[in-house]
Short mmCIF file of C-alpha atoms in Angstrom, two decimals:
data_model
loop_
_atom_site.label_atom_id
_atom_site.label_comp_id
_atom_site.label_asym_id
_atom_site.label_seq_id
_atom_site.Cartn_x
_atom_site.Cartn_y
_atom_site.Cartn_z
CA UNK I 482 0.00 0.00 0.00
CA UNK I 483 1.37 3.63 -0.84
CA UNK I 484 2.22 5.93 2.03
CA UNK I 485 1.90 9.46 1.78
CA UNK I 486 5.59 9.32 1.72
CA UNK I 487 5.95 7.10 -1.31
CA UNK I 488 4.70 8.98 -4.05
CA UNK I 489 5.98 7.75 -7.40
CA UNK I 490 5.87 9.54 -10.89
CA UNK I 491 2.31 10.06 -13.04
CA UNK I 492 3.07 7.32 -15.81
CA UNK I 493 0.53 5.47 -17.46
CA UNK I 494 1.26 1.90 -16.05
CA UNK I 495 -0.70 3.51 -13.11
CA UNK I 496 -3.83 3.41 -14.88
CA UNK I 497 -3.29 0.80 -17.21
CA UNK I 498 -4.41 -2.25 -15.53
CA UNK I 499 -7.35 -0.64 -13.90
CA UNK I 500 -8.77 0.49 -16.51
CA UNK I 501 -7.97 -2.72 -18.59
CA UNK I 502 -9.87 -4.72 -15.90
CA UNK I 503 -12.92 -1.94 -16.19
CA UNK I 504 -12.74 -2.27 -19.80
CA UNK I 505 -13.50 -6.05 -19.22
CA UNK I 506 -16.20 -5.45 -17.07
CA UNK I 507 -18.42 -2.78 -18.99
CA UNK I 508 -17.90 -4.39 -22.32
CA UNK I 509 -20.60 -6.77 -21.53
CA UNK I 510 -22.87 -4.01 -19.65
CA UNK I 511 -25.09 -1.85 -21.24
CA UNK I 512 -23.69 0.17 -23.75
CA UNK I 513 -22.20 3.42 -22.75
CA UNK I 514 -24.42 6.31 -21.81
CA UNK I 515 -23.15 9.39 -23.35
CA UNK I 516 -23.40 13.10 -22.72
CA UNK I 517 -25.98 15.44 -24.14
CA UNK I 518 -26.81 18.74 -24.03
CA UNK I 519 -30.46 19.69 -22.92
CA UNK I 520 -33.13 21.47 -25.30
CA UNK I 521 -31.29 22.90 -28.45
CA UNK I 522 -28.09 23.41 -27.47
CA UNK I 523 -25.66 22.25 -29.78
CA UNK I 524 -21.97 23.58 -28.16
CA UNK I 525 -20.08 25.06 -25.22
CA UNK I 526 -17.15 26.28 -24.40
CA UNK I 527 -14.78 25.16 -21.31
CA UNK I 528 -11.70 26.57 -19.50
CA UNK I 529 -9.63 24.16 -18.14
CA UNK I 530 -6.60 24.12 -15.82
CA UNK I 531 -3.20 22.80 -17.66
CA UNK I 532 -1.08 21.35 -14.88
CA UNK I 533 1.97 19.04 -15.83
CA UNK I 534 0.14 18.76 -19.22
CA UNK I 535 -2.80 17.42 -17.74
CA UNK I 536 -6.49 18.68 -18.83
CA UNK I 537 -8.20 20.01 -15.09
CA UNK I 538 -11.79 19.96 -15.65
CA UNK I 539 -14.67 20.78 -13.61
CA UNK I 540 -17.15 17.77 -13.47
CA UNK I 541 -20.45 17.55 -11.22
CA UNK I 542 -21.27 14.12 -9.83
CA UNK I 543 -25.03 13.57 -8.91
CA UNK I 544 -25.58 17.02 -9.07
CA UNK I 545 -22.65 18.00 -6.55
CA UNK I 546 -19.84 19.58 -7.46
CA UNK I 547 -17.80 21.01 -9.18
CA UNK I 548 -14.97 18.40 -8.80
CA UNK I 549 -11.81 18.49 -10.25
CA UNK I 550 -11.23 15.27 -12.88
CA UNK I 551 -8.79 14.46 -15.37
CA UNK I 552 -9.98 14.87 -18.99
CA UNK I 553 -8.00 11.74 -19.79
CA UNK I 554 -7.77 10.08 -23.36
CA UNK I 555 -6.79 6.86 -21.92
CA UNK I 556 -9.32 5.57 -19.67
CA UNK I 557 -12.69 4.37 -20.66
CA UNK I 558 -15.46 4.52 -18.09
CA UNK I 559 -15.55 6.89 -15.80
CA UNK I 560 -13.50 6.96 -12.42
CA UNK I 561 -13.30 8.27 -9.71
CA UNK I 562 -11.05 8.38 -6.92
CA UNK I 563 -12.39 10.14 -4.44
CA UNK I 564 -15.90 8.02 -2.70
CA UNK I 565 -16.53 10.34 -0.51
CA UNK I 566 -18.04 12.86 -3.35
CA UNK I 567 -21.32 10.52 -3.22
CA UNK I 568 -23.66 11.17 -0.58
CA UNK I 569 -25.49 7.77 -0.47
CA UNK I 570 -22.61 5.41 -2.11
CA UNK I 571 -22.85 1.53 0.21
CA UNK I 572 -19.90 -0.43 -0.96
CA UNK I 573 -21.74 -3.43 0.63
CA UNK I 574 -24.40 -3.40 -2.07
CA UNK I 575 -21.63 -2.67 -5.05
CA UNK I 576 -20.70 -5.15 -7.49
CA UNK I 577 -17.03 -5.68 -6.63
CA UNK I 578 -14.43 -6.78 -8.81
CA UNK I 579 -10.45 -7.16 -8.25
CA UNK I 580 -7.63 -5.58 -10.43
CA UNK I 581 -4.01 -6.88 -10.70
CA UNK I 582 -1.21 -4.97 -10.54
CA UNK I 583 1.92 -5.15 -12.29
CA UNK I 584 3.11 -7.48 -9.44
CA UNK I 585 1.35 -10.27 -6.80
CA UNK I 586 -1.35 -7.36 -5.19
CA UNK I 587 -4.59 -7.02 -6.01
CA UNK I 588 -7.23 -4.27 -5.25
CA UNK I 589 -10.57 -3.58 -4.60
CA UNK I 590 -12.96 -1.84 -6.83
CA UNK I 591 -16.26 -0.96 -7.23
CA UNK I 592 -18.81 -0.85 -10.00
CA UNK I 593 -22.18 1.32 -10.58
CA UNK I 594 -24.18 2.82 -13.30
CA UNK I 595 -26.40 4.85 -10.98
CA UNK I 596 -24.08 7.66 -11.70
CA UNK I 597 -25.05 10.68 -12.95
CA UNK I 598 -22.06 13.24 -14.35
CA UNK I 599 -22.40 16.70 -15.83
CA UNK I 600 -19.21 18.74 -17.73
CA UNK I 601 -20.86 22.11 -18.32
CA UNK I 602 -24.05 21.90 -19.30
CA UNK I 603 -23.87 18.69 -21.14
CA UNK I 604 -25.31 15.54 -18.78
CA UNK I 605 -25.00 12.00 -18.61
CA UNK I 606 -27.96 9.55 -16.43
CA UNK I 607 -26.43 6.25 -15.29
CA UNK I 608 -22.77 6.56 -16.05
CA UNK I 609 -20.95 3.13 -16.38
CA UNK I 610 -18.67 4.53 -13.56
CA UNK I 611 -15.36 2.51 -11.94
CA UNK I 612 -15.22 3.75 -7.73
CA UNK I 613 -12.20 3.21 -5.91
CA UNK I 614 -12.25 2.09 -2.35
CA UNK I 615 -9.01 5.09 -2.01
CA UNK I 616 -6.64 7.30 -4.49
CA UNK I 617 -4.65 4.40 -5.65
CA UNK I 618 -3.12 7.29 -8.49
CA UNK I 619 -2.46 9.96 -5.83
CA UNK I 620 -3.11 12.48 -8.41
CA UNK I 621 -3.60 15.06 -6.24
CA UNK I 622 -0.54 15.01 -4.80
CA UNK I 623 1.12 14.60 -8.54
CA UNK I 624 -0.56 17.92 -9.42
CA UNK I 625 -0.86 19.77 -6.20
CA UNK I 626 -4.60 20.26 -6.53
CA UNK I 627 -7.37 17.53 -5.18
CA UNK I 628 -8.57 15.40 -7.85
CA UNK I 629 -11.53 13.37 -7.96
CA UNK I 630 -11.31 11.00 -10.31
CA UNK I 631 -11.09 10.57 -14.45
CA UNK I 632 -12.94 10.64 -17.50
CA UNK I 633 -12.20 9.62 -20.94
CA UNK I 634 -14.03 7.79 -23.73
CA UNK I 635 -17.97 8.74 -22.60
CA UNK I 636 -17.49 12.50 -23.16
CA UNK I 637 -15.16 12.16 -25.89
CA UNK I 638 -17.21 9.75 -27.97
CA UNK I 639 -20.06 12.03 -27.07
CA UNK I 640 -19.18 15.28 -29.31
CA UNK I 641 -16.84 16.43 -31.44
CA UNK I 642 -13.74 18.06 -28.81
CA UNK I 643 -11.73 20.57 -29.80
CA UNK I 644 -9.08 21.05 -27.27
CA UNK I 645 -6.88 24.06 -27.55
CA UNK I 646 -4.08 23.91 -25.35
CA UNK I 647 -2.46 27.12 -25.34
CA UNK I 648 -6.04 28.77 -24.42
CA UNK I 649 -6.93 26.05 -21.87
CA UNK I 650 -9.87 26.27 -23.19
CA UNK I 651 -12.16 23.42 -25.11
CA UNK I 652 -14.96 23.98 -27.15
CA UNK I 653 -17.15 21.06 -27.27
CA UNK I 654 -19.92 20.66 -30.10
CA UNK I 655 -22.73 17.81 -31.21
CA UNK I 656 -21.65 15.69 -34.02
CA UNK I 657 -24.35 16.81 -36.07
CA UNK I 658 -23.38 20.18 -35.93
CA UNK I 659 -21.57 22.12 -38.51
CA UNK I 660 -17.78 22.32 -37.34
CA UNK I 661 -15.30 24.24 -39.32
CA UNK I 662 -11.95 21.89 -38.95
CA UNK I 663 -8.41 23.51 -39.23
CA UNK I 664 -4.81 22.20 -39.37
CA UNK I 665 -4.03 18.46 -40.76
CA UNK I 666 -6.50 15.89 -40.42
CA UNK I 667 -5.20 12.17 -39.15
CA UNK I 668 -7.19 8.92 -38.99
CA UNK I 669 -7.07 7.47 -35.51
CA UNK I 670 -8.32 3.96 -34.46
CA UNK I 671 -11.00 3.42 -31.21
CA UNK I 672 -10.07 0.04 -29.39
CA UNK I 673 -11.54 -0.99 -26.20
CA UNK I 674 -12.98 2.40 -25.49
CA UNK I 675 -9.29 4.49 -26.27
CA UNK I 676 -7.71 6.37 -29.10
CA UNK I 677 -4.74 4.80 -31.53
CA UNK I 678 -2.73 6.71 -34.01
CA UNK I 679 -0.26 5.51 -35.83
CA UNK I 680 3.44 7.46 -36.43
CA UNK I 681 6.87 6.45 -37.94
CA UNK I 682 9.31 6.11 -35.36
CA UNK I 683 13.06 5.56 -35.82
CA UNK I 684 14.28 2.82 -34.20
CA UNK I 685 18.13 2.26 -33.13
CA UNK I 686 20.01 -0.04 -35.39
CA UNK I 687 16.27 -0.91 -36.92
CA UNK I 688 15.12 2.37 -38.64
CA UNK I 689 12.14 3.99 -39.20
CA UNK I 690 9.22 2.09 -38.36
CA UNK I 691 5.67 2.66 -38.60
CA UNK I 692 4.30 2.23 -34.51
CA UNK I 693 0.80 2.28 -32.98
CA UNK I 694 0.11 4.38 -30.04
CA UNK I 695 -2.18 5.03 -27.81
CA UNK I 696 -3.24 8.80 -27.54
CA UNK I 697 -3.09 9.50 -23.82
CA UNK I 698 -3.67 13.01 -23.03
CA UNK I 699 -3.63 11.64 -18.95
CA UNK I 700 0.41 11.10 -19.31
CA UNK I 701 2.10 13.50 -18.79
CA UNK I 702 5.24 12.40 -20.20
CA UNK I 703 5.51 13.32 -24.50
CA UNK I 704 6.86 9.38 -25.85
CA UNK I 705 6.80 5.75 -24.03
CA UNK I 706 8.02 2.82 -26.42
CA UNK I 707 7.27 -0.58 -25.42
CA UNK I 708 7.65 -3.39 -27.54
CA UNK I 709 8.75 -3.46 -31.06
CA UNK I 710 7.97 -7.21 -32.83
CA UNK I 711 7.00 -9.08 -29.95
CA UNK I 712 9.84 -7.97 -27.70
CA UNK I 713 11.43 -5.02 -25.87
CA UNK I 714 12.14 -1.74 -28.01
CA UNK I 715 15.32 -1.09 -29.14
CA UNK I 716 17.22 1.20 -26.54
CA UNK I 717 19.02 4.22 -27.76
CA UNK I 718 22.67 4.54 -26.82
CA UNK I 719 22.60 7.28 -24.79
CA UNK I 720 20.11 6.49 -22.13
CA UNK I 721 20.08 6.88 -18.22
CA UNK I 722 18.32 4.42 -15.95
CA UNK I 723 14.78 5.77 -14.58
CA UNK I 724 12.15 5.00 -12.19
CA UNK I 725 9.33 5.74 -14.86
CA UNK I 726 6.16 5.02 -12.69
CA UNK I 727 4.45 3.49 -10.07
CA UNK I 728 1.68 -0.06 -10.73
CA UNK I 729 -0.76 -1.42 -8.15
CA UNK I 730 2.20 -2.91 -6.47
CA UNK I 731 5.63 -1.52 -7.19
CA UNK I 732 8.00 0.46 -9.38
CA UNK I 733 8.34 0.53 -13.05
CA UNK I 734 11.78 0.43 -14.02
CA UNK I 735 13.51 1.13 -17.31
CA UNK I 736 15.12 3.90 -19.20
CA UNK I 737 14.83 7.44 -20.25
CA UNK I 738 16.40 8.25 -24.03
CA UNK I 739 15.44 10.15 -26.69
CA UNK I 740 13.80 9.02 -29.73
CA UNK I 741 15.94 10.65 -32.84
CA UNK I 742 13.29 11.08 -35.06
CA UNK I 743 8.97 10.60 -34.82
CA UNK I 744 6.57 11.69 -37.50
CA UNK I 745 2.91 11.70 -36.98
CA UNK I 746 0.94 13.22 -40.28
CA UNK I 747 2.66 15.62 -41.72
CA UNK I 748 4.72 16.76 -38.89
CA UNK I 749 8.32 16.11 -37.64
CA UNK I 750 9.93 16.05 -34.40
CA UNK I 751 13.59 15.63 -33.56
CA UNK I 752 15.06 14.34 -30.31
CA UNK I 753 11.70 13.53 -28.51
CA UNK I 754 11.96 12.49 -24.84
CA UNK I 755 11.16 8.64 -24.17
CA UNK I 756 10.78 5.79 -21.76
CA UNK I 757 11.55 2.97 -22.32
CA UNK I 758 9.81 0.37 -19.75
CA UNK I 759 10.94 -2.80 -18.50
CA UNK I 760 9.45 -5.29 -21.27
CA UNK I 761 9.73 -8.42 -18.87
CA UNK I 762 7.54 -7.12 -16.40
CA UNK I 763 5.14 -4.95 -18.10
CA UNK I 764 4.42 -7.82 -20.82
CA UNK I 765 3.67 -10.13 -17.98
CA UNK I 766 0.43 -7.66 -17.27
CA UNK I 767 -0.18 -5.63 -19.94
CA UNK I 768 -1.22 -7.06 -23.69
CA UNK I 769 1.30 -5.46 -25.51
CA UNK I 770 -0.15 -7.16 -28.44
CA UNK I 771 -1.70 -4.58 -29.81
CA UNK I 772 0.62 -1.51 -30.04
CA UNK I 773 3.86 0.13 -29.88
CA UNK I 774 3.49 2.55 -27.69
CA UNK I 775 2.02 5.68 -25.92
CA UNK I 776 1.81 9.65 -27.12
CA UNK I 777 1.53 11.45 -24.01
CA UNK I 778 0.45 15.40 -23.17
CA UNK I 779 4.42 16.82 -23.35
CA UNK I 780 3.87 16.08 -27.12
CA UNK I 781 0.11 16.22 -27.85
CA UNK I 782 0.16 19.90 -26.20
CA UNK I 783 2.36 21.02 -28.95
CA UNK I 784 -1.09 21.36 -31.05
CA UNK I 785 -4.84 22.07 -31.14
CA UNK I 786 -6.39 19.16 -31.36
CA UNK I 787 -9.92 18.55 -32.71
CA UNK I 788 -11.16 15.11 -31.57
CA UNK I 789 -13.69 12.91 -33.89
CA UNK I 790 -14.22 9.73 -32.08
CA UNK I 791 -17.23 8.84 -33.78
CA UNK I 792 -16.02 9.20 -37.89
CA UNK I 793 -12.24 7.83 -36.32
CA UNK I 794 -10.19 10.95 -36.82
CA UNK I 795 -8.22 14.15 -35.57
CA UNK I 796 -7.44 17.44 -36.74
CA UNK I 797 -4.37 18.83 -35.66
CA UNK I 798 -2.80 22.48 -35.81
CA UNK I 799 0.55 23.72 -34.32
CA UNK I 800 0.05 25.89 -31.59
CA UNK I 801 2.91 27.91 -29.79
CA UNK I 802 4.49 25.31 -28.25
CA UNK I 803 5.23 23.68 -31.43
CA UNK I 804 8.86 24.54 -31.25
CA UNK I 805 9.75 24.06 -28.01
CA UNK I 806 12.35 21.35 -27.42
CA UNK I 807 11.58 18.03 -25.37
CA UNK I 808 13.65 18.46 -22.63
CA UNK I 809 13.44 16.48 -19.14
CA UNK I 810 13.70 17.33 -15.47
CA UNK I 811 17.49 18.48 -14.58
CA UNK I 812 17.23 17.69 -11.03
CA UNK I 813 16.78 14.05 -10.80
CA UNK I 814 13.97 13.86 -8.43
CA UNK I 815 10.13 13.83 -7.23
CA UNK I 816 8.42 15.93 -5.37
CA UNK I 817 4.83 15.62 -4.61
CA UNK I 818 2.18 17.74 -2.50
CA UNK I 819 0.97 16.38 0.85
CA UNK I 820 -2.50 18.51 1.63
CA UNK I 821 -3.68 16.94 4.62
CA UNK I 822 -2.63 19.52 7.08
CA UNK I 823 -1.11 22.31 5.19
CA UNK I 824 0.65 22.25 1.90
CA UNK I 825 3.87 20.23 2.87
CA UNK I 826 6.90 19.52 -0.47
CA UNK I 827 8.51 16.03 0.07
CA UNK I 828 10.69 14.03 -1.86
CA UNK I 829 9.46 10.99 -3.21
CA UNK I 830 12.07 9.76 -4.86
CA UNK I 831 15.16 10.58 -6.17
CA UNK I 832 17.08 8.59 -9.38
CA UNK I 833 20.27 7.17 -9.39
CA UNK I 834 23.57 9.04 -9.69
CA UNK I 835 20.97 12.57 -11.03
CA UNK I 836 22.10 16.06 -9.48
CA UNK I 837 19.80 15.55 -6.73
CA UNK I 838 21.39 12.36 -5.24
CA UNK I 839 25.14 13.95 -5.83
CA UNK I 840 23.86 16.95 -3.31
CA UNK I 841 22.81 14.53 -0.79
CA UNK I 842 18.96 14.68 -0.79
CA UNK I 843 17.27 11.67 -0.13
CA UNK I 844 13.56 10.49 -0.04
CA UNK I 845 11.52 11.51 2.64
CA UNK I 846 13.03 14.42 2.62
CA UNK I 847 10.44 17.55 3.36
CA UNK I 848 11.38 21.18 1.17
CA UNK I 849 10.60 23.86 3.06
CA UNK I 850 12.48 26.78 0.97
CA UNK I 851 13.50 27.30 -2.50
CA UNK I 852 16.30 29.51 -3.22
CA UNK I 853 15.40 31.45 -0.16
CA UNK I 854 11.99 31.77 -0.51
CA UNK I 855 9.12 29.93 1.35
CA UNK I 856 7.25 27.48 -0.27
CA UNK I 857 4.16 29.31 -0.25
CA UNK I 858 5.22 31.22 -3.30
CA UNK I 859 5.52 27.81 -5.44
CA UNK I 860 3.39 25.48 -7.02
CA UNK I 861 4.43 22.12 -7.96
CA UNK I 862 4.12 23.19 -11.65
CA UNK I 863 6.30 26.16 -11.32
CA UNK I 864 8.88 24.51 -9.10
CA UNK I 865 8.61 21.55 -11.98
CA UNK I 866 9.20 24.29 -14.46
CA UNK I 867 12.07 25.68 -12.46
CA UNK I 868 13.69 21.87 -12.76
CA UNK I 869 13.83 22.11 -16.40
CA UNK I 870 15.06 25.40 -16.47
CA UNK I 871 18.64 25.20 -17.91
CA UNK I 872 21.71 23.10 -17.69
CA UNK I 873 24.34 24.49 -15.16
CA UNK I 874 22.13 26.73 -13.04
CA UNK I 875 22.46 26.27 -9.50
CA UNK I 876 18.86 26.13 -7.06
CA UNK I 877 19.55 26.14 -3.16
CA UNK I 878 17.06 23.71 -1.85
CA UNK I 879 16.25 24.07 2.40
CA UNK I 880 15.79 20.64 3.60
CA UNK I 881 14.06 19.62 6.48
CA UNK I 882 15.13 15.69 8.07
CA UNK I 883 15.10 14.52 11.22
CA UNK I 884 14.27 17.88 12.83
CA UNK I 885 17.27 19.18 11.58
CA UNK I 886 17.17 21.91 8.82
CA UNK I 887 20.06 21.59 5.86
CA UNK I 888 21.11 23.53 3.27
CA UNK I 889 21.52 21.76 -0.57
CA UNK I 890 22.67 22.94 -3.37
CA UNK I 891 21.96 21.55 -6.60
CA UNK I 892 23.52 21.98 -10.08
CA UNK I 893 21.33 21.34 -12.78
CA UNK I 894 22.22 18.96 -15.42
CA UNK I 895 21.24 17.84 -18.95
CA UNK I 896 21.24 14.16 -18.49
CA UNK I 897 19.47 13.00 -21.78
#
């Protein structure tokens, strides 16, 4: 069971056999309920919150709300993670069902359709809806703001979305309704309730191949690459070794590299930032049968994106972060929110032989200052921002461990 202590990185093996056991569940349930606007109303608009690349919506749950979920391309029914948002909710009477890890542990989770969601004013009566028992993601402590839950393929599958990242804003619109597209259109696949695309991806000492990947807009990393031919992806040569996220029931190891070239449509990228998990233990879990990979938010943000679920295809236009380079955290290190008192920076973990471990910090370890200045003036996305910021700049961390109060300085470093 996770501490509050033990807070791993966002990565999508979190999720992945969850929802995969959900998936199972609802596909022989009634069929999906989607959204709907009432009387005549054929579009809205939405502001969101962008945090770590994530989609922040606001999302009413039997008429209560609003709630903060994750507008999440890769999860199917809806989730949530937070119980105590339903008034009358008797986990005695709930269908329950158990989900494996990526290890020996199993959880508990709960099934209902008496679930009623609204996202603005469109509505949805008797939501196929997963409930877990506790956050087994610990989102909110991943973004520093409390999250209930997820949703994915019942609002998406419901209108035409056009997500515009640089105005976190989203305008969603009926299918029927006249929609003026812009930018490139791409065909994307919808398999067990999720989004594929396909892009060509050059592989070391294989070349350019063409990969299938899941469009995950609830990752907040830009590239994983799994399996390549029934076995592990080829590893680039300059790689470092990474915790890349946390299962059910343990750490997912592998590497961090950079993929040297990835095309999707029309458009080119150059160095993109990768993990590359451990193919032993994921395959043992995960059917990796059926794709290469995963396209995470640090790359999808780099356009407006106009979803079709419906007709099978995208529209894509480059937005202002088009040019900006992948580039990964200089520090080395997690740090995660704890809320339950007062807002409290720990360490979560910290990688091998990265700037953070060479200065001596270790896990556990609670921040109380950043280069002289309380933490009250940060958020976890600006002090993830600050991480990135540039190789050789120096960030004086205050440390508090073991009622003692240290000074650390780090010196950031461009490891991949």
């Amino acid at each position: 069971m996770l501490t509050k202590y033990k807070f791993i990185r966002l990565a999508i093996y979190r999720k992945l056999m969850i929802c995969a056991g959900f998936i199972l569940l609802f596909s022989n349930a009634l069929p999906a309920q989607d959204f709907a606007f009432p009387g005549n109303q054929k579009r809205q608009s939405l502001h969101f919150k962008l945090i770590k690349n994530l989609i922040i919506i606001p999302v009413y749950i039997n008429e209560k709300g609003p709630y903060d979920f994750v507008l999440d391309t890769g999860v199917g029914p809806l989730i949530i993670t937070e119980p105590s948002i339903i008034d009358t909710l008797n986990f005695a009477k709930m269908r329950k069902i158990k989900v494996s890890g990526l290890g020996l542990e199993t959880v508990e989770a709960f099934v209902s359709q008496n679930i009623s969601a609204r996202i603005g004013m469109a509505e949805a009566q008797h939501m196929p809806t997963a409930i877990l028992k506790e956050d087994l993601f610990n989102l909110s402590g991943h973004l520093g703001v409390k999250i209930y839950g997820l949703v994915g393929f019942n609002f998406f599958n419901s209108f035409v979305v056009d997500v515009r990242y640089t105005e976190s804003r989203m305008i969603f619109s009926n299918p029927g309704t006249k929609i003026k597209y812009k930018g490139s259109k791409i065909p994307i696949l919808i398999e067990n309730l999720k989004p594929y695309v396909y892009a060509e991806v050059d592989a070391p000492d294989v070349g350019k191949i063409k990969a299938k990947l899941l469009m995950d807009t609830g990752a907040s990393h830009a590239l994983s690459m799994e399996t390549f031919n029934g076995d592990k992806f080829p590893l680039p040569y300059s790689k470092i070794k990474a915790n890349l996220g946390m299962s059910l029931s343990g750490q997912i190891k592998g590497y961090l590299g950079r993929v040297k070239e990835l095309s999707i449509g029309e458009f080119d990228f150059k160095d993109v930032i990768s993990g590359f998990p451990d193919y032993k233990i994921i395959s043992q879990k995960i059917d990796l049968k059926t794709r290469n990979g995963n396209l995470g938010a640090d790359l999808l943000r780099k356009f407006n994106i106009q979803f079709n679920y419906r007709e099978g295809f995208i529209y894509v236009r480059p937005n202002g972060n088009f040019k900006m380079p992948f580039e990964h955290d200089m520090v080395g290190m997690v740090v995660y929110l704890d809320q339950k008192e007062y807002k409290r920076f720990f360490i979560g973990e910290v990688d091998e032989n990265s700037p953070a471990e060479k200065s001596g910090l270790c896990p556990d370890d609670e921040i109380i200052g950043v280069n002289f200045r309380s933490m009250e003036m940060y958020s976890l996305n600006e002090l993830s921002e600050l991480f990135k910021s540039g190789a050789n700049r120096s960030i004086i961390l205050e440390i508090y461990r073991d009622k003692q109060v240290f000074f650390k300085v780090i010196h950031l470093e461009k490891r991949i």
